[in-house]
PDB file of C-alpha atoms in Angstrom:
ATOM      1  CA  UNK A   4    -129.219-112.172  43.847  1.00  0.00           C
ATOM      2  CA  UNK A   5    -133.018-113.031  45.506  1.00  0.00           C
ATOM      3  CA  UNK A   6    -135.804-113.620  43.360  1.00  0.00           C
ATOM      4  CA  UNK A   7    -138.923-115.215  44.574  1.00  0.00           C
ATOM      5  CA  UNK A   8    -139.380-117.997  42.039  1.00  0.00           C
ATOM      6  CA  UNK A   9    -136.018-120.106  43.158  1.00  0.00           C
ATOM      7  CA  UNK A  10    -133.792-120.120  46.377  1.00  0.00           C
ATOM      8  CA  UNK A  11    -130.992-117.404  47.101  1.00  0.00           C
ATOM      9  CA  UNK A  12    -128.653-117.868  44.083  1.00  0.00           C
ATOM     10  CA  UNK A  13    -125.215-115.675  43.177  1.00  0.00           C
ATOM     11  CA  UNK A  14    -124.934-114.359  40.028  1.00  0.00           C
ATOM     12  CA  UNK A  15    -121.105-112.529  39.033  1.00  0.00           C
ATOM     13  CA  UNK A  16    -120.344-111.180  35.586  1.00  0.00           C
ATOM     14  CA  UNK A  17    -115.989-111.025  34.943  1.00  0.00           C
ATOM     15  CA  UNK A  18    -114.434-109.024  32.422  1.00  0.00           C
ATOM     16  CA  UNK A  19    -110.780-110.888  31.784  1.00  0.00           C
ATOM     17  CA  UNK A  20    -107.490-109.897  29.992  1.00  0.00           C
ATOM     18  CA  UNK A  21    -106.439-112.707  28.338  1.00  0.00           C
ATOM     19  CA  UNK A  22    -102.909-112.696  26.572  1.00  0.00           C
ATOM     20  CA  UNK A  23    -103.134-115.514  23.805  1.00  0.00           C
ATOM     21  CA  UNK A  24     -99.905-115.633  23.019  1.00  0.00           C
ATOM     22  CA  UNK A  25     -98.912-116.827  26.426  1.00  0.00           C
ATOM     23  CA  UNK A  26    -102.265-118.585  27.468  1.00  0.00           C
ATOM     24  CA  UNK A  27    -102.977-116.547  31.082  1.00  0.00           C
ATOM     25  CA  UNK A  28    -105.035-114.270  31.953  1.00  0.00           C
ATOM     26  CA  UNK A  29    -103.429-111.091  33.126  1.00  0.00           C
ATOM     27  CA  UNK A  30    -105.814-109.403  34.585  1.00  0.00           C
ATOM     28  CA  UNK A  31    -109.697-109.340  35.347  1.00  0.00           C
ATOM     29  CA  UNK A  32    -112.816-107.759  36.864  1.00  0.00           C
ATOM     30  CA  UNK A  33    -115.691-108.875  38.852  1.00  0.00           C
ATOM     31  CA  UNK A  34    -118.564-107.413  38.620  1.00  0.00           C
ATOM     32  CA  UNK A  35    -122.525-108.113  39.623  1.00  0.00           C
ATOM     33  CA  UNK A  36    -124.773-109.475  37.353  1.00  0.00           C
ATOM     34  CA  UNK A  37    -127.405-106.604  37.134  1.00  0.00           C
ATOM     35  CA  UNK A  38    -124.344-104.302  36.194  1.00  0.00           C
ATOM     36  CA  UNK A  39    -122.057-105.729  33.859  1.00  0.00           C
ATOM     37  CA  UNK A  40    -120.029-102.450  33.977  1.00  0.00           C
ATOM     38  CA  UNK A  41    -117.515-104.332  30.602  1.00  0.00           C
ATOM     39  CA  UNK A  42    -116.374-100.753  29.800  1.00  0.00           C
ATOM     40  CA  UNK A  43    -115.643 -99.166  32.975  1.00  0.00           C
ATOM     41  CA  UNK A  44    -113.810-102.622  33.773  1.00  0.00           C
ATOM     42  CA  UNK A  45    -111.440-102.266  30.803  1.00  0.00           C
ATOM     43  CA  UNK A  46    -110.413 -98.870  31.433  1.00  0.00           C
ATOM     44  CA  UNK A  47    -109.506-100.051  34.774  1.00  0.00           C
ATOM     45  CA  UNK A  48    -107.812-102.693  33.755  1.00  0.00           C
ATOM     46  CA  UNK A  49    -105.608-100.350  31.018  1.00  0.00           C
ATOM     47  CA  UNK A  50    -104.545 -98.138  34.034  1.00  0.00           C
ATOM     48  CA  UNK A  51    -103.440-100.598  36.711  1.00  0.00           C
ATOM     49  CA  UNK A  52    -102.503-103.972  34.808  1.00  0.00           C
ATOM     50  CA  UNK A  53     -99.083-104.595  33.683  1.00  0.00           C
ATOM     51  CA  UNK A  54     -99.191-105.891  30.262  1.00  0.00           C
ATOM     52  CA  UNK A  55     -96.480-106.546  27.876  1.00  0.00           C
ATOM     53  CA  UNK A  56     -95.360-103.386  24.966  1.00  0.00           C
ATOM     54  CA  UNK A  57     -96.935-102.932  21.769  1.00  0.00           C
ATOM     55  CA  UNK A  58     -99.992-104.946  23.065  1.00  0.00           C
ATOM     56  CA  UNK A  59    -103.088-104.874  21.060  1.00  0.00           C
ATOM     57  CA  UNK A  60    -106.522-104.917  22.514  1.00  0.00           C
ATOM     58  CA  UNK A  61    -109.438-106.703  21.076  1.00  0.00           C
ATOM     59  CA  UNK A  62    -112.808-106.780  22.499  1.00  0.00           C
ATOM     60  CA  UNK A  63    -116.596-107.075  21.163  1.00  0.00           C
ATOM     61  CA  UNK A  64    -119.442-105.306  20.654  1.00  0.00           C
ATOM     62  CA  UNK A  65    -119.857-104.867  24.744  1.00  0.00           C
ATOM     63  CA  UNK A  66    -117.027-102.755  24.521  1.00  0.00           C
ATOM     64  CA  UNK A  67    -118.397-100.140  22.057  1.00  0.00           C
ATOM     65  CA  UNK A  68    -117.990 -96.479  24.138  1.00  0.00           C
ATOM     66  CA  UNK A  69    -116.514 -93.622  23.263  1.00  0.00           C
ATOM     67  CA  UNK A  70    -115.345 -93.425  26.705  1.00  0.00           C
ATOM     68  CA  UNK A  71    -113.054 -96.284  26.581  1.00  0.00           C
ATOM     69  CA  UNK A  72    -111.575 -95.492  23.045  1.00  0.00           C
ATOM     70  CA  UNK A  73    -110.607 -91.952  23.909  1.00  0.00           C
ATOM     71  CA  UNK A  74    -108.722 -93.667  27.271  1.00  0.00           C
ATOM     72  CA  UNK A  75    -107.620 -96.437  24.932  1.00  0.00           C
ATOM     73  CA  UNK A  76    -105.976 -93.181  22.967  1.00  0.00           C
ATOM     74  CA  UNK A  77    -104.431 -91.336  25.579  1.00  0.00           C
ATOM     75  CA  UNK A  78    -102.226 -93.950  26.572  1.00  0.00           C
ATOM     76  CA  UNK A  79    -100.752 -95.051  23.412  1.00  0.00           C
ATOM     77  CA  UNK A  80    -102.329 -97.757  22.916  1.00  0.00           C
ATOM     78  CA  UNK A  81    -103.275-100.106  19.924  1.00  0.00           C
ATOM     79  CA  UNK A  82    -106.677-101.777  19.675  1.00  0.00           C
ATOM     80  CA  UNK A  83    -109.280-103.356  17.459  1.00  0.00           C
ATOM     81  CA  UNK A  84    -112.519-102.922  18.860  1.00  0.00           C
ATOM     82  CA  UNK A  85    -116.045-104.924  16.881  1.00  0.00           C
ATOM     83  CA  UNK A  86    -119.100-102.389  16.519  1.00  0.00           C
ATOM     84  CA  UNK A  87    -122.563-102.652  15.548  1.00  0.00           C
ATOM     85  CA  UNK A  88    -123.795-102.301  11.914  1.00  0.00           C
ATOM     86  CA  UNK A  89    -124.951 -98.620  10.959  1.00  0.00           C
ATOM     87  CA  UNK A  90    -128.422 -99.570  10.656  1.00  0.00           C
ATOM     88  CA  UNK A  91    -128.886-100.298  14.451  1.00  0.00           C
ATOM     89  CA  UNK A  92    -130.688 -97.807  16.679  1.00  0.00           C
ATOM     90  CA  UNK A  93    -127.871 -97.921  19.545  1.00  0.00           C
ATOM     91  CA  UNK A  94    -124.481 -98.238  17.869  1.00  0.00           C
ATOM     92  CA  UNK A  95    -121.819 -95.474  18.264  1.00  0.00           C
ATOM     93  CA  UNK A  96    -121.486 -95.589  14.142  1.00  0.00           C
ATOM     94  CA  UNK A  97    -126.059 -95.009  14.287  1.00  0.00           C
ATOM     95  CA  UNK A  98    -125.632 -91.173  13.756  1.00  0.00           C
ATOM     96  CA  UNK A  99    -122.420 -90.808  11.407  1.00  0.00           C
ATOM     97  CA  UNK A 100    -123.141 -88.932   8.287  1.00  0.00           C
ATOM     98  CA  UNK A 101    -120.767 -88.903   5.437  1.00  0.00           C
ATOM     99  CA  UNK A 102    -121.767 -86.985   1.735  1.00  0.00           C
ATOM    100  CA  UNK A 103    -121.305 -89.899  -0.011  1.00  0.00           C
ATOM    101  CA  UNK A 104    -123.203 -92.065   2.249  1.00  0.00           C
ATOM    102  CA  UNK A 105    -120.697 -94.327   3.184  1.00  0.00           C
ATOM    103  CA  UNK A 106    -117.666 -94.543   5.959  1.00  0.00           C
ATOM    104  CA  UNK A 107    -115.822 -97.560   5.295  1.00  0.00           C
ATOM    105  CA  UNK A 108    -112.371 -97.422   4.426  1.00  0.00           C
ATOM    106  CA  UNK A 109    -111.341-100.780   2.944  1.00  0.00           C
ATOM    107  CA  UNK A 110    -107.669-101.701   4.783  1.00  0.00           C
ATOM    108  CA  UNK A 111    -105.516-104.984   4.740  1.00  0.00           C
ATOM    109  CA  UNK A 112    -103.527-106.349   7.765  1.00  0.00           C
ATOM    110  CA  UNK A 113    -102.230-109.661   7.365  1.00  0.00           C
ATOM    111  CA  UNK A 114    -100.734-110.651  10.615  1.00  0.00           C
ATOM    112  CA  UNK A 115     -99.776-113.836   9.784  1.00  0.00           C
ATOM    113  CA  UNK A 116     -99.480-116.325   6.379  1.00  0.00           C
ATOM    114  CA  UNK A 117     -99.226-119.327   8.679  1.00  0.00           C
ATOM    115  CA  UNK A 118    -102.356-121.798   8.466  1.00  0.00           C
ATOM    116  CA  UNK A 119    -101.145-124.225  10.928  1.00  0.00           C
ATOM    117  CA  UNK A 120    -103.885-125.821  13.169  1.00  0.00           C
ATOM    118  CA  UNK A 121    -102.077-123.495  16.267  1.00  0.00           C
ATOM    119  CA  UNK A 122    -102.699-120.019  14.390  1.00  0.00           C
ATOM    120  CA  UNK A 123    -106.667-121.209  13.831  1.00  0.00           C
ATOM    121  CA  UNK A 124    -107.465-122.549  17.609  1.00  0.00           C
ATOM    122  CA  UNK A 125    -109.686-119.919  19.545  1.00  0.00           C
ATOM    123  CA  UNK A 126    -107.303-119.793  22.562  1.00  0.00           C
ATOM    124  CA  UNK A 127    -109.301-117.257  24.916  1.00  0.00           C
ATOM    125  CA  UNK A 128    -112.734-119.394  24.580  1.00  0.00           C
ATOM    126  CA  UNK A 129    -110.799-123.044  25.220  1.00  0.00           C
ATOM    127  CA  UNK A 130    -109.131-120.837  28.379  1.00  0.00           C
ATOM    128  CA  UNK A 131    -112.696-119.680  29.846  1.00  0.00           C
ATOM    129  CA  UNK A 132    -113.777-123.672  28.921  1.00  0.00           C
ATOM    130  CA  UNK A 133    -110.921-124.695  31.165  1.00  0.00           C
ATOM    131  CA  UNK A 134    -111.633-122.193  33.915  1.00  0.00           C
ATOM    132  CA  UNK A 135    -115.457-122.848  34.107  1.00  0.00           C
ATOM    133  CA  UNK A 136    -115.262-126.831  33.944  1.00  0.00           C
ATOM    134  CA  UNK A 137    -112.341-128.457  34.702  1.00  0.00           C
ATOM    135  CA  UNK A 138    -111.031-125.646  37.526  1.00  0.00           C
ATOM    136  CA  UNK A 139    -114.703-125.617  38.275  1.00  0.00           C
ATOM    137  CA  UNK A 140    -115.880-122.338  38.828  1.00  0.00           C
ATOM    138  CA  UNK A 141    -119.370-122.759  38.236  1.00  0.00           C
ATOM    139  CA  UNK A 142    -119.799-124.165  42.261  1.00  0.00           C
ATOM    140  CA  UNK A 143    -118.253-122.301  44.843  1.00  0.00           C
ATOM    141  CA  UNK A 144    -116.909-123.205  48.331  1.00  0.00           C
ATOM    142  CA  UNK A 145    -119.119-120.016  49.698  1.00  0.00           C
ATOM    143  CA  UNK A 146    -122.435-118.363  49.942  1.00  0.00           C
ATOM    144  CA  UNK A 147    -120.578-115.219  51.227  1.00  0.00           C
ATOM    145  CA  UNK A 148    -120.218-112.634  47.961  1.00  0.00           C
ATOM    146  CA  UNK A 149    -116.110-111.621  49.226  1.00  0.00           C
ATOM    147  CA  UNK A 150    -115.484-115.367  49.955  1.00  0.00           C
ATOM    148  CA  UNK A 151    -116.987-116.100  46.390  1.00  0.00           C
ATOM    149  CA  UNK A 152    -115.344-113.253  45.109  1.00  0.00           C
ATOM    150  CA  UNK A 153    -112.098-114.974  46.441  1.00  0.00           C
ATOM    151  CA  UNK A 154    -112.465-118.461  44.964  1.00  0.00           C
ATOM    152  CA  UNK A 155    -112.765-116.786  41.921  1.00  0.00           C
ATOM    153  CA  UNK A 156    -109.719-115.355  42.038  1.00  0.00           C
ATOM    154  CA  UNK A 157    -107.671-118.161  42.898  1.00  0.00           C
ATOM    155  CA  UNK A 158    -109.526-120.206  39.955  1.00  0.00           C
ATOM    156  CA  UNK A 159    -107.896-117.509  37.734  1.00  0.00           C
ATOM    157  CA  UNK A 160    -104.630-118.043  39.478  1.00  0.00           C
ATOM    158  CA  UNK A 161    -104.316-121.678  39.495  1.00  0.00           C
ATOM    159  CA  UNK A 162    -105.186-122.070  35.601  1.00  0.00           C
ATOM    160  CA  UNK A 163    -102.175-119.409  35.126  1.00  0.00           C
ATOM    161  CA  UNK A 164     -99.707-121.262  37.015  1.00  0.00           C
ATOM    162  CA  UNK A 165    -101.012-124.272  35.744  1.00  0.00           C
ATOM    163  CA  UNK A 166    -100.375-123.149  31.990  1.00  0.00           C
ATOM    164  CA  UNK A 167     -97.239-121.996  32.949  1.00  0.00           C
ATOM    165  CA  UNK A 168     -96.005-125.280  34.173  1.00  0.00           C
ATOM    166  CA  UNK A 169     -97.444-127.043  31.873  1.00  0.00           C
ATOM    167  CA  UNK A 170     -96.218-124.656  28.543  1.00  0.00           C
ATOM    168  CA  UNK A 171     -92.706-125.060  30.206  1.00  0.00           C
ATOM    169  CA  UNK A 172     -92.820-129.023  29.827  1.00  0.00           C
ATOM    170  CA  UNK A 173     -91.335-129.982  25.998  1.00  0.00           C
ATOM    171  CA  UNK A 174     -93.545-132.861  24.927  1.00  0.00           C
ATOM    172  CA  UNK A 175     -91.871-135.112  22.298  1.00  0.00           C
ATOM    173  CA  UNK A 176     -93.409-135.116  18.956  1.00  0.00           C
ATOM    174  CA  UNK A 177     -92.825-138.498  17.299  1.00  0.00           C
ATOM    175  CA  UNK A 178     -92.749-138.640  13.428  1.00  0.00           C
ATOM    176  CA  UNK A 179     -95.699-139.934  11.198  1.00  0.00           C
ATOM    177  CA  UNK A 180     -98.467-138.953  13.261  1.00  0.00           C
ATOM    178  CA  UNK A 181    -101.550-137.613  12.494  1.00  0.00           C
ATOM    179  CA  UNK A 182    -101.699-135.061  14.989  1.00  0.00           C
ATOM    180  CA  UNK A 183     -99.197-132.816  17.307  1.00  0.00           C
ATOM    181  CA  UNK A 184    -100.025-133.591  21.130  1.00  0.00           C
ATOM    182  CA  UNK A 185    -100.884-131.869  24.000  1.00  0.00           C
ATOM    183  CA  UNK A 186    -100.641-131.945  27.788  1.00  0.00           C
ATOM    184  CA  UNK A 187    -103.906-133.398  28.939  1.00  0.00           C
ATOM    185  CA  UNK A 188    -104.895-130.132  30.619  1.00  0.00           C
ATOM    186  CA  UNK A 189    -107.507-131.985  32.961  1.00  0.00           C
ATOM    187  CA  UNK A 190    -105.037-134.410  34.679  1.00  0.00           C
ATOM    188  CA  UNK A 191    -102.158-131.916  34.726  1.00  0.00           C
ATOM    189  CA  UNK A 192    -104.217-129.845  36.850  1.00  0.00           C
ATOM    190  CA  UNK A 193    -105.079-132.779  39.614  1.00  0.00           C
ATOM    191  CA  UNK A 194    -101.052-133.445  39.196  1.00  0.00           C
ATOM    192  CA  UNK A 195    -100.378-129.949  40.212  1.00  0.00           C
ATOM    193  CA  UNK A 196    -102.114-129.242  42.622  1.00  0.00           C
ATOM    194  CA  UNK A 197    -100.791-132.330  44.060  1.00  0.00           C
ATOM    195  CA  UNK A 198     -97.242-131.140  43.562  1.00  0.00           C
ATOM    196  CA  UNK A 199     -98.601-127.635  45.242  1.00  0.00           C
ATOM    197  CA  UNK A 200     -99.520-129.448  48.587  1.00  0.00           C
ATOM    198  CA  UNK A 201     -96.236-131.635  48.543  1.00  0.00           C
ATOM    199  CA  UNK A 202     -97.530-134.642  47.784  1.00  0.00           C
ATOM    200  CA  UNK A 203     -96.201-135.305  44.774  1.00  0.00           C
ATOM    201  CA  UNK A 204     -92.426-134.538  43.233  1.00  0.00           C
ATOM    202  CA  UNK A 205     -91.271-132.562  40.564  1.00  0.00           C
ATOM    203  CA  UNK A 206     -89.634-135.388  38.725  1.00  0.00           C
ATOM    204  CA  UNK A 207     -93.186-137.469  38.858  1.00  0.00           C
ATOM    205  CA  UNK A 208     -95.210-134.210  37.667  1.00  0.00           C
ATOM    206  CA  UNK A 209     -93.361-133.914  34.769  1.00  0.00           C
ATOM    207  CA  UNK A 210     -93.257-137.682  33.990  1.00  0.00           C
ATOM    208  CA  UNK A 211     -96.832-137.632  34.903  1.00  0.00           C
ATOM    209  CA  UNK A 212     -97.975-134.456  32.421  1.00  0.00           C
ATOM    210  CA  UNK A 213     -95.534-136.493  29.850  1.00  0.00           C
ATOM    211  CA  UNK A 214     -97.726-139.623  29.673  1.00  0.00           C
ATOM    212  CA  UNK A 215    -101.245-138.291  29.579  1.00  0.00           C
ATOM    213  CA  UNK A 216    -101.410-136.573  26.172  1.00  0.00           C
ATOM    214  CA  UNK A 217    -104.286-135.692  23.999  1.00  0.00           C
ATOM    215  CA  UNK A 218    -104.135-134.456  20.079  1.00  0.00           C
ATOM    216  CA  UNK A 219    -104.413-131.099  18.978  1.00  0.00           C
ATOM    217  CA  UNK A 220    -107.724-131.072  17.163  1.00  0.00           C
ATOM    218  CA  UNK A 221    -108.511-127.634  15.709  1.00  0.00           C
ATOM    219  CA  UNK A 222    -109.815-128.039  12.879  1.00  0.00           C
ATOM    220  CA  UNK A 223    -113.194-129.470  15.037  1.00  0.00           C
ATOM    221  CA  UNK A 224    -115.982-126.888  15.287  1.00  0.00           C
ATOM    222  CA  UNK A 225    -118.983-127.720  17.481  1.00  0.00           C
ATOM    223  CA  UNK A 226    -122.383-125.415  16.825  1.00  0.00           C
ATOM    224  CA  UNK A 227    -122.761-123.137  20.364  1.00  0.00           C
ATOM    225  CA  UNK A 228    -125.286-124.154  22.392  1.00  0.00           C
ATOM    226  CA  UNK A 229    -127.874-121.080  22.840  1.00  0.00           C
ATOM    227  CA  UNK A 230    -129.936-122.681  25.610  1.00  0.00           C
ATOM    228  CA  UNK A 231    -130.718-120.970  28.435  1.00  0.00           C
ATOM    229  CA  UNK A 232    -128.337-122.004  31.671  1.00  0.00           C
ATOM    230  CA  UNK A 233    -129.846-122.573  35.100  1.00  0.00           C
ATOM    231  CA  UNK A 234    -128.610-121.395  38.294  1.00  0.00           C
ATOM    232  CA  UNK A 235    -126.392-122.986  40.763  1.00  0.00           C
ATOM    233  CA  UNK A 236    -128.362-123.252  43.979  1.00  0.00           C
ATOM    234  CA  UNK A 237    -125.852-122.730  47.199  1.00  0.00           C
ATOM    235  CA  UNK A 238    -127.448-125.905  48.296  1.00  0.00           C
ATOM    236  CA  UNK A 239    -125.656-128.008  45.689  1.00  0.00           C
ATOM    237  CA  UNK A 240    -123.090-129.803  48.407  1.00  0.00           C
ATOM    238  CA  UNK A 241    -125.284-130.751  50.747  1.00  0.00           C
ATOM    239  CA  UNK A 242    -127.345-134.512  51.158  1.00  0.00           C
TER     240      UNK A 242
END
């Protein structure tokens, strides 16, 4: 995307299937920047991904469309989808009248009575976190839009088989500590991909993934960070 007030920059917006249960993504949607098409991205996704049974789909408030529920409902399906609040002007719940004046049904689900630190992690936002910074797409190899589009997908495909190497490794917890530990997602990766181009063995991956461990800190919670993010100029590798 051109604009006149900074040099020729790219701009992509991806819509991603994320199974937390198994930490990959399996499947996603690229899409331009001006469009951000979430819906129409989902319903293709329902009708040519291959997900596992008795899946349930979750998605936010960009996802709100009677379109994609009535799909959603055709094939079976089970979801849990966030919409606006009544009082907003452009919510699909805006125009409901019921004669009592209200609509809510109060339900309980409890779908788990665990409260380990695992069971309160947000999984799908520490997965985009790895994707974006330590896989690094936020440059790009490219300035061509299919070539970009292409280093995007094999981002998507090296975390996978990175988190599925690296959920298959046992890693020992010792007694009396503090915290369980983790692969050290960061230096697995550069291990990997040395083991991908041969120069590293399997036995020295796994002893390697072994050694470099972080804890499993949960329980931290860090206040988002609203400010505004600046382009990536295509100019960014050169001196």
């Amino acid at each position: 995307m051109q604009r006149s007030w900074h040099p020729p920059c790219c701009r992509y917006h991806i819509n991603a299937l994320y199974d937390c249960l198994n930490h990959t993504f399996l499947d996603w949607r690229i899409d331009t920047a001006q469009k951000k098409q979430e819906t129409d991205a989902l319903i293709n996704i329902i009708y040519h991904s291959d997900y596992p049974q008795n899946t349930v789909f979750t998605a936010d408030r960009g996802y709100e469309n009677y379109n994609l529920i009535a799909h959603i409902i055709e094939n079976n399906l089970k979801f849990v989808i966030l919409v606006k609040d009544i009082n907003t002007k452009t919510g699909i719940m805006t125009n409901i009248q019921t004669p009592d004046g209200t609509f809510d049904i109060n339900a309980t689900r409890i779908l788990t009575r665990l409260q380990t630190k695992e069971v309160k992690t947000d999984k799908k936002k520490d997965a985009f976190n790895k994707v974006k910074n330590t896989l690094g797409m936020i440059y790009f190899h490219a300035i061509n839009r299919v070539l970009i589009q292409q280093d995007i997908n094999t981002t998507f495909l090296m975390y996978n088989v990175s988190e599925v190497m690296i959920n298959n490794i046992e890693i020992n917890q010792k007694q009396n500590r503090r915290y369980r530990y983790k692969a050290n997602f960061t230096n697995a990766v550069t291990n990997i991909r040395l083991y991908l181009r041969n120069l590293l063995n399997e036995k020295n991956l796994v002893s390697s993934i072994k050694k470099f461990l972080i804890p499993e800190r949960p329980e931290r919670s860090y206040k988002r960070s609203m400010k505004s993010k600046s382009v990536k100029l295509f100019n960014h590798r050169t001196s």
